[in-house]
Amino acid sequence: MLKLLKGIWLVFLHAFTRPVTIQYPDVKPYLPPRWRGRIILSRDPDGEERCVGCYLCSVACPVDCIALQATEDEHGRRYPAWFRINFSRCIFCGYCEEACPTYAIQLTTDFEMSEYDRRNLVYEKEDLLISGTGKYPGYNFYRVSGVQIGGKDKGEAEHEASPIDLRSLMP
Amino acid sequence: MAGIIVDDRPYQVDERENLLQACLSLGFNLPYFCWHPALGSVGACRQCAVKQFRNEQDRQGHLVMACMTPAADGTRISIEDPEAKTFRASVIEWMMANHPHDCPVCDEGGECHLQDMTVMTGHAYRRFRFNKRTFRNQDLGPFITHEMNRCIQCYRCVRLYRDYAGGRDFDAFGSRNHVYFGRHEDGTLENEFSGNLVEVCPTGVFDDKTLMPHYTRKWDLQTAPSVCAHCSLGCNTIAGERYGTLRRILNRYHNEVNGYFLCDRGRFGYGFVNSEERIRRPKSRPSRDGQTIPIDKDMILRELGPLLADKPSRIIGIGSPRASLESNFALRELVGPERFSLGLSVRDAGLNSIILDILRRGPAPSASIHDVEQADAVLILGEDLINTAPRLALAVRQSARQQPMEIVDKLGIPRWHDAAVREAAHARFGPLFIAAPYSSWFADIATETYHAAPDDLARLGFVVAHELDQAAPTASTVNPTIGSLAKRIAAVLGQAERPLVISGTACKSEAVIQSAANVAWALCKTGTPAKLCYCLPESNSLGLAMLGGKSLEEAFSIVKNGAADTVLILENDLYRRADALSGDAFLKTASKVIILDTLEHDTTAKADVLLPAGTFAESDGTLVNNEGRAQRFYQVFPAEADIQESWRWIRDLAVASGHPAQPNMTAWNTLDDVVLALSEAIPVFRRLAEAAPPEKFRMIGQKIPRQTHRFTGRTSMHAPLLMHEPKPVKDPDSPLAFSMEGYLGQPPSPLITHYWAPGWNSVQALNKFQSEVGGPLRQENPGVRLIESFGKRTVTYFTDAPKPFQALDHGWLILPWYQIFGTDELSARASAMAERIPGPTLMLHPEDAATLRFKAGERTELMLGNRSHRVPVKLDAAVPRGTAALTIVSDFTDAVLPAWSPLIRVAEP
Amino acid sequence: MNEVASRLPIIAGVLTMVVTLSALLIWLERRLLGFWQERYGPNRVGPFGLLQVVADMIKIFMKEDWVPPFADKAVFVIAPAVIIVTVLMSFAVVPFTPSIVVADLNVGLLFFLAMSSLSAYSVVLAGWASNNKYSLLGGLRASAQMLSYEVFMGLSLMGVVMLTGSFNLGDIVEAQRDLWFCIPQILGFIIFLIAGLAETKRIPFDIPEAEAELVAGFHTEYSGMKFGMFFVGEYLGIILISAMITVLFFGGWQGPWLPPAVWFWIKTFLFICLFILLRAALPRLRFDQLMTFGWKVMLPLALVNLAVTGALVLIGHPPK
């Protein structure tokens, strides 16, 4: 019984403490860099699209809100022909970012994306693609991968030996 | 059976198998690469290591390769042994040392055997810090991509391409860690079965190039079991769709028919489904010379309904050997059997029905492809298999290994021990006699070949039959060459245990077909269980023959006489069936030409009304293959707005006309209704419904999903069109659902939409679907063989042996030269095929060419069906004198061939 | 007739006042809960968020007035009206000042008890008419709870009646001129406070609507203004019970310097705040705890209070 009264008294005392509420939008809160907000597609340090259209983000997505179509340029570099995220379905879980092998898809600190029309929440590639590298500045998938693309021949990637000359008789 | 002990538990396995196969059959997850159920073992990859123990006391044991160890009685092994596990993990680690970091941009990713096996062994972290080996890739043509960096040197590709399929332009080069798989130089892979590299390669070295422009991961494809529409063999396929377009074809294992492999026409010929030339909306042509205008579905039905109702007796229905049984039957019901035409000329319909008659009369039963592989002596009469029935050619190559197997068995080498078997058999091949008008590379393993005009081929058949059974009629005035050849053939066939005679319609000769029957029957009469295999021109040719109907000429004359004036053409291009003149006349005389078809073609250019029909990927139906096996193909994806199955259009027409003659038709709501009506109406089809489970079939109350459980983009792909995710489209015709929800286990074999098992994402997951690896599928339903098997029957030989072929001075007999790429009407429209379709060519004997003063590459003018054509000439000594072979591509059809034509050299400017 | 007509201004005044107050209570409760939970509560609409009430009102009136197709329509509509009517009727006997009282009944206290019993019907009928298992369970719990707690609620007040010798609420207030009854009737006051909480279905006695287990109990199926009526009914109940505590135990309008109406409302306001504080501080009881507490603790206590008071009264003023 006393404990009850003590509890009531303690609650009453809270009337004299300062509220912890941050008065958004008058006051903007601090958001950590790893905040899971609006999703973007980044570019590699050379300014090319990072996304290679591997479909891993779409398969990781628990609400299936990512759809894309992969394609290839004439030199073998892959990129998404179109890339769509339906933010009216997105739950900002960040699984797509975790699944992405090229750091292309990243979640940002922007969460102010309310719309009056749900259709405006469907973001296409031109809405998603930014001009920078986002959170991971150095990485360029094609410098590591073994495929040949325009400007990078076989054997020119990191940790690659030059291509084998099949016609050589040397052991 | 043999008793083996795996991890201290006893199991019963087949002692003819190796341990790997036995373990996989028992359901163990034992990683492997180089072994393949159809290719056997070579022990190249060292991945399937297990610990073998001498006896119960032996605790030490020693590592053996499971694929190289027989499953002998009393074998005691451990899969879970720590040393074996470490060994397997190390093997993967070695392979991964040079494997590139490119799974995200690899087409194999997500269905990669190497990925599966890496996960299975537990290798997760790369310790090797040094540089990776790299290779340059080759351009292997329009079908196959090449990325050698990914290679793990399992040798499966070269074993398939060279040893199994007989290809010559592909090999393993180099040594030690420089081993390279490719061609001697860049260039198209010539072999007709190169597409199987895509499935056989355990990683992404060889992939489907036609998939790349619309690349989709396996988990995103909506797939359904289908049946190949591009020849008469009825190979089982899995067709996959994404975003409304067909993306690729994979092999669907069928123990009796195609086994593990497809031909390139079947695998890469799907592109016509996505063609720009598809008829996607109903169209009408207000004036005969004008353009078509799209028209609303209801409007066109309102317009056609009264037309059909007013004068039902004035409608002619023209069916098609490439349309399903159900669609043809619906048309037959709409117009009545007496006004239903097969859409084939008298000759072509006659050839098909002779074959049907022969197979029905017996006693030689029709052979499935599996039977062909088991045959130990083969006679091919008049067929160029590699072009008319490619998968059968691959089977015949395997049959040539049957007799050398006796040596192998005598030496005590197990048949799965591939390298040893080939070493023992060396270059020996079993008896294969090819008698055909012209040659192809496929004849390289033939015991003897004989190239002659069709009449002479038939005469050879008659003589062989006579040699086997003196009661059989022979041909008159047999020259000694044919006589001695016939003796040799008869001797070999007569001694064989499972002889096989293959023939077909390629020569357009009744006599050839009949002579083949005579040979098989003569063998049966003498007590050898011979089988017969006929190749037909199209996917449902035999089914149409069973259905029966009038010839195209009869239909033409009915319209010409004025007894009918409205024509309803079902999926048929009349210009491929008849000469252009009579086709023109027919279409001009008819007052209303209604065409139901999938693609624009010469006939649709003259139609008054076009109705968009579904391709094999947009409809369900049944096809009857060359052995009389009825197999169901399933709709892969919901068709665009107006496209629907042909039988549904015909049903709609019947409803719109208030058709009084066929009240039943209006009640056809599902495919099962049509199948039921068909099986009741025509006795030969009474077992048709057994070919596949009915629509009502459920697994634990659930439909079977066409989409994988990982299917993605569901809430996003339709978003620009419709924010509210649409409900999955209902499928009224089959137990399959256009959804990722439903039964996730293994359905009966005709309903398997994709191969997947936990831990097995690649096509190798098939192992988990077979009751025994390499054997039949679980809950197998192989389709219904509509031609009953029969016991002993009296043999009535055909007697009309033709006279010897006489070359003419003023003309050459132009024979059809079928092409694997280009002859088939539908696959030729696939964009990926374009590069592989040869230009029109006339093949001529060099001596004939010399008399005409032709040089190779020069052009000739020839007259066919009152039209003149100019084609380049190619010289080949295999072409019989007095004849010439014309490629059946682009505008050329076999409708008027063989035909006599003068050859006039065109003076090039 | 004339007498009724002359009282119409008072009736209108009381009605307007209590209904307005109950609406403001919505804002007050949210603000106070906010303070006690270290946040602000509604502070966006108007000064101090006061117009939140108006915004809420507009919203609730604009909402679709939906009656579920499976509900018993007539009863479903009547149920929320019952609670409003019974509570408002109770205000008729509350003496706000010596002069402001709608009906100065000599059985005023009994009338109050009668009306609060009737309000149980509202909840039971709402639960029944919704034709929904959660609603029905809420209704059943409400009926059990109100039946149990009404017993000792009435008994707890008998001490006051004995001390005053009258059921007239005006007389009761007058009787406290020297000493508020909260001193001699401390036990009665505590029992009445607890019973009052239970009667208004406030935390910790809100098990009829326990959202964690019953969605929203008896008003699960209600929306729009019908739901609003339950809501307003609850706040009216809080005001009523607070007012009754003031009248019965804290001397009603009595107090020095300030006018009587002000004293009355100051006291009532403090009890309203106490109600809200209890909501902020206490967890919900389990149903069996609730029944045990009512029957095995509160009822005996009320009887003891009654007996002791009776004895004391007898000793102090022996019957003539």
PDB file of C-alpha atoms in Angstrom, chain B residues 224-363:
ATOM      1  CA  ALA B 224       5.516 -23.224 -65.367  1.00  0.00           C
ATOM      2  CA  PRO B 225       6.014 -26.678 -66.825  1.00  0.00           C
ATOM      3  CA  SER B 226       5.796 -26.519 -70.568  1.00  0.00           C
ATOM      4  CA  VAL B 227       6.307 -28.667 -73.637  1.00  0.00           C
ATOM      5  CA  CYS B 228       8.580 -27.549 -76.427  1.00  0.00           C
ATOM      6  CA  ALA B 229       6.596 -26.302 -79.405  1.00  0.00           C
ATOM      7  CA  HIS B 230       9.366 -26.404 -81.970  1.00  0.00           C
ATOM      8  CA  CYS B 231       9.379 -30.006 -83.191  1.00  0.00           C
ATOM      9  CA  SER B 232       7.413 -33.183 -82.815  1.00  0.00           C
ATOM     10  CA  LEU B 233       9.433 -34.743 -79.974  1.00  0.00           C
ATOM     11  CA  GLY B 234       7.622 -32.935 -77.164  1.00  0.00           C
ATOM     12  CA  CYS B 235      10.623 -32.270 -74.942  1.00  0.00           C
ATOM     13  CA  ASN B 236       9.635 -31.051 -71.504  1.00  0.00           C
ATOM     14  CA  THR B 237      10.713 -27.546 -70.635  1.00  0.00           C
ATOM     15  CA  ILE B 238      10.389 -25.027 -67.861  1.00  0.00           C
ATOM     16  CA  ALA B 239       9.511 -21.625 -69.240  1.00  0.00           C
ATOM     17  CA  GLY B 240      10.175 -18.557 -67.098  1.00  0.00           C
ATOM     18  CA  GLU B 241       8.577 -15.119 -67.226  1.00  0.00           C
ATOM     19  CA  ARG B 242       9.182 -11.752 -65.573  1.00  0.00           C
ATOM     20  CA  TYR B 243       7.427  -8.409 -66.047  1.00  0.00           C
ATOM     21  CA  GLY B 244       5.175  -9.847 -68.751  1.00  0.00           C
ATOM     22  CA  THR B 245       7.837 -11.190 -71.095  1.00  0.00           C
ATOM     23  CA  LEU B 246       9.153 -14.709 -71.482  1.00  0.00           C
ATOM     24  CA  ARG B 247      12.738 -14.773 -70.240  1.00  0.00           C
ATOM     25  CA  ARG B 248      14.172 -18.225 -70.751  1.00  0.00           C
ATOM     26  CA  ILE B 249      13.641 -21.929 -71.262  1.00  0.00           C
ATOM     27  CA  LEU B 250      15.217 -24.570 -69.076  1.00  0.00           C
ATOM     28  CA  ASN B 251      15.159 -28.304 -69.432  1.00  0.00           C
ATOM     29  CA  ARG B 252      12.456 -30.122 -67.472  1.00  0.00           C
ATOM     30  CA  TYR B 253      13.543 -33.647 -66.731  1.00  0.00           C
ATOM     31  CA  HIS B 254      11.374 -36.351 -68.210  1.00  0.00           C
ATOM     32  CA  ASN B 255      12.705 -39.841 -67.770  1.00  0.00           C
ATOM     33  CA  GLU B 256      11.071 -41.159 -70.935  1.00  0.00           C
ATOM     34  CA  VAL B 257      11.447 -38.202 -73.235  1.00  0.00           C
ATOM     35  CA  ASN B 258      14.180 -35.585 -73.044  1.00  0.00           C
ATOM     36  CA  GLY B 259      16.072 -36.623 -69.921  1.00  0.00           C
ATOM     37  CA  TYR B 260      18.580 -33.933 -68.981  1.00  0.00           C
ATOM     38  CA  PHE B 261      19.088 -32.206 -72.315  1.00  0.00           C
ATOM     39  CA  LEU B 262      17.426 -29.964 -74.863  1.00  0.00           C
ATOM     40  CA  CYS B 263      18.477 -28.808 -78.298  1.00  0.00           C
ATOM     41  CA  ASP B 264      19.332 -25.183 -78.988  1.00  0.00           C
ATOM     42  CA  ARG B 265      16.188 -24.630 -81.041  1.00  0.00           C
ATOM     43  CA  GLY B 266      14.044 -25.583 -78.079  1.00  0.00           C
ATOM     44  CA  ARG B 267      16.112 -23.671 -75.563  1.00  0.00           C
ATOM     45  CA  PHE B 268      16.686 -20.434 -77.457  1.00  0.00           C
ATOM     46  CA  GLY B 269      13.648 -20.337 -79.740  1.00  0.00           C
ATOM     47  CA  TYR B 270      11.308 -18.793 -77.190  1.00  0.00           C
ATOM     48  CA  GLY B 271      11.897 -15.185 -78.316  1.00  0.00           C
ATOM     49  CA  PHE B 272       8.912 -15.172 -80.665  1.00  0.00           C
ATOM     50  CA  VAL B 273       6.663 -14.872 -77.617  1.00  0.00           C
ATOM     51  CA  ASN B 274       8.067 -11.376 -76.987  1.00  0.00           C
ATOM     52  CA  SER B 275       8.178 -10.488 -80.678  1.00  0.00           C
ATOM     53  CA  GLU B 276       7.208  -7.065 -81.969  1.00  0.00           C
ATOM     54  CA  GLU B 277       5.180  -8.939 -84.574  1.00  0.00           C
ATOM     55  CA  ARG B 278       2.825 -10.463 -82.025  1.00  0.00           C
ATOM     56  CA  ILE B 279      -0.863  -9.905 -82.560  1.00  0.00           C
ATOM     57  CA  ARG B 280      -1.779  -8.339 -79.250  1.00  0.00           C
ATOM     58  CA  ARG B 281      -5.195  -6.873 -79.916  1.00  0.00           C
ATOM     59  CA  PRO B 282      -8.158  -7.919 -82.021  1.00  0.00           C
ATOM     60  CA  LYS B 283      -7.930  -6.141 -85.345  1.00  0.00           C
ATOM     61  CA  SER B 284     -10.221  -5.776 -88.243  1.00  0.00           C
ATOM     62  CA  ARG B 285      -9.522  -4.768 -91.820  1.00  0.00           C
ATOM     63  CA  PRO B 286     -12.393  -2.701 -93.192  1.00  0.00           C
ATOM     64  CA  SER B 287     -11.234  -3.009 -96.786  1.00  0.00           C
ATOM     65  CA  ARG B 288      -9.208  -5.825 -98.256  1.00  0.00           C
ATOM     66  CA  ASP B 289      -6.407  -3.554 -99.459  1.00  0.00           C
ATOM     67  CA  GLY B 290      -6.312  -1.338 -96.405  1.00  0.00           C
ATOM     68  CA  GLN B 291      -4.643  -1.410 -93.038  1.00  0.00           C
ATOM     69  CA  THR B 292      -5.948  -3.202 -89.964  1.00  0.00           C
ATOM     70  CA  ILE B 293      -7.384  -1.184 -87.128  1.00  0.00           C
ATOM     71  CA  PRO B 294      -7.440  -2.331 -83.497  1.00  0.00           C
ATOM     72  CA  ILE B 295     -10.904  -3.067 -82.260  1.00  0.00           C
ATOM     73  CA  ASP B 296     -12.435  -3.781 -78.892  1.00  0.00           C
ATOM     74  CA  LYS B 297     -12.866  -7.427 -77.943  1.00  0.00           C
ATOM     75  CA  ASP B 298     -16.561  -7.163 -77.187  1.00  0.00           C
ATOM     76  CA  MET B 299     -17.188  -5.233 -80.375  1.00  0.00           C
ATOM     77  CA  ILE B 300     -15.484  -7.765 -82.572  1.00  0.00           C
ATOM     78  CA  LEU B 301     -17.411 -10.579 -80.896  1.00  0.00           C
ATOM     79  CA  ARG B 302     -20.685  -8.671 -81.395  1.00  0.00           C
ATOM     80  CA  GLU B 303     -19.792  -8.239 -85.026  1.00  0.00           C
ATOM     81  CA  LEU B 304     -18.745 -11.851 -85.634  1.00  0.00           C
ATOM     82  CA  GLY B 305     -21.494 -13.463 -83.551  1.00  0.00           C
ATOM     83  CA  PRO B 306     -24.379 -12.836 -85.951  1.00  0.00           C
ATOM     84  CA  LEU B 307     -22.154 -13.691 -88.909  1.00  0.00           C
ATOM     85  CA  LEU B 308     -21.520 -17.137 -87.452  1.00  0.00           C
ATOM     86  CA  ALA B 309     -25.112 -17.554 -86.323  1.00  0.00           C
ATOM     87  CA  ASP B 310     -26.689 -16.647 -89.657  1.00  0.00           C
ATOM     88  CA  LYS B 311     -25.036 -19.284 -91.739  1.00  0.00           C
ATOM     89  CA  PRO B 312     -23.273 -21.873 -89.617  1.00  0.00           C
ATOM     90  CA  SER B 313     -23.080 -24.185 -92.604  1.00  0.00           C
ATOM     91  CA  ARG B 314     -21.078 -21.675 -94.619  1.00  0.00           C
ATOM     92  CA  ILE B 315     -18.087 -21.581 -92.285  1.00  0.00           C
ATOM     93  CA  ILE B 316     -14.910 -23.490 -92.908  1.00  0.00           C
ATOM     94  CA  GLY B 317     -12.584 -24.082 -89.989  1.00  0.00           C
ATOM     95  CA  ILE B 318      -8.898 -24.595 -90.666  1.00  0.00           C
ATOM     96  CA  GLY B 319      -6.950 -26.198 -87.853  1.00  0.00           C
ATOM     97  CA  SER B 320      -3.230 -26.362 -87.267  1.00  0.00           C
ATOM     98  CA  PRO B 321      -0.578 -28.896 -86.271  1.00  0.00           C
ATOM     99  CA  ARG B 322       1.055 -26.286 -84.049  1.00  0.00           C
ATOM    100  CA  ALA B 323      -2.115 -25.522 -82.072  1.00  0.00           C
ATOM    101  CA  SER B 324      -3.121 -27.561 -79.047  1.00  0.00           C
ATOM    102  CA  LEU B 325      -5.522 -30.478 -79.286  1.00  0.00           C
ATOM    103  CA  GLU B 326      -8.067 -28.488 -77.316  1.00  0.00           C
ATOM    104  CA  SER B 327      -7.983 -25.520 -79.691  1.00  0.00           C
ATOM    105  CA  ASN B 328      -8.290 -27.737 -82.745  1.00  0.00           C
ATOM    106  CA  PHE B 329     -11.128 -29.642 -81.140  1.00  0.00           C
ATOM    107  CA  ALA B 330     -12.930 -26.431 -80.213  1.00  0.00           C
ATOM    108  CA  LEU B 331     -12.748 -25.308 -83.820  1.00  0.00           C
ATOM    109  CA  ARG B 332     -13.964 -28.701 -85.001  1.00  0.00           C
ATOM    110  CA  GLU B 333     -16.913 -28.446 -82.632  1.00  0.00           C
ATOM    111  CA  LEU B 334     -17.724 -24.911 -83.761  1.00  0.00           C
ATOM    112  CA  VAL B 335     -17.805 -25.633 -87.486  1.00  0.00           C
ATOM    113  CA  GLY B 336     -18.687 -29.309 -87.358  1.00  0.00           C
ATOM    114  CA  PRO B 337     -16.424 -32.229 -88.347  1.00  0.00           C
ATOM    115  CA  GLU B 338     -17.482 -32.094 -92.005  1.00  0.00           C
ATOM    116  CA  ARG B 339     -16.288 -28.502 -92.351  1.00  0.00           C
ATOM    117  CA  PHE B 340     -13.133 -28.876 -90.261  1.00  0.00           C
ATOM    118  CA  SER B 341      -9.884 -28.917 -92.186  1.00  0.00           C
ATOM    119  CA  LEU B 342      -6.569 -29.993 -90.716  1.00  0.00           C
ATOM    120  CA  GLY B 343      -4.857 -27.102 -92.418  1.00  0.00           C
ATOM    121  CA  LEU B 344      -2.489 -29.503 -94.162  1.00  0.00           C
ATOM    122  CA  SER B 345      -2.214 -30.435 -97.809  1.00  0.00           C
ATOM    123  CA  VAL B 346      -3.534 -33.824 -98.883  1.00  0.00           C
ATOM    124  CA  ARG B 347       0.002 -35.102 -99.046  1.00  0.00           C
ATOM    125  CA  ASP B 348       1.156 -33.822 -95.642  1.00  0.00           C
ATOM    126  CA  ALA B 349      -2.030 -34.924 -93.892  1.00  0.00           C
ATOM    127  CA  GLY B 350      -1.666 -38.261 -95.654  1.00  0.00           C
ATOM    128  CA  LEU B 351       1.914 -38.732 -94.443  1.00  0.00           C
ATOM    129  CA  ASN B 352       0.880 -38.028 -90.864  1.00  0.00           C
ATOM    130  CA  SER B 353      -2.040 -40.398 -90.989  1.00  0.00           C
ATOM    131  CA  ILE B 354       0.063 -43.156 -92.558  1.00  0.00           C
ATOM    132  CA  ILE B 355       2.451 -42.843 -89.623  1.00  0.00           C
ATOM    133  CA  LEU B 356      -0.462 -42.929 -87.194  1.00  0.00           C
ATOM    134  CA  ASP B 357      -1.852 -45.938 -88.978  1.00  0.00           C
ATOM    135  CA  ILE B 358       1.484 -47.765 -88.887  1.00  0.00           C
ATOM    136  CA  LEU B 359       1.969 -47.088 -85.183  1.00  0.00           C
ATOM    137  CA  ARG B 360      -1.559 -48.274 -84.467  1.00  0.00           C
ATOM    138  CA  ARG B 361      -1.374 -51.398 -86.560  1.00  0.00           C
ATOM    139  CA  GLY B 362       1.760 -52.679 -84.949  1.00  0.00           C
ATOM    140  CA  PRO B 363       3.377 -54.904 -84.017  1.00  0.00           C
TER     141      PRO B 363
END
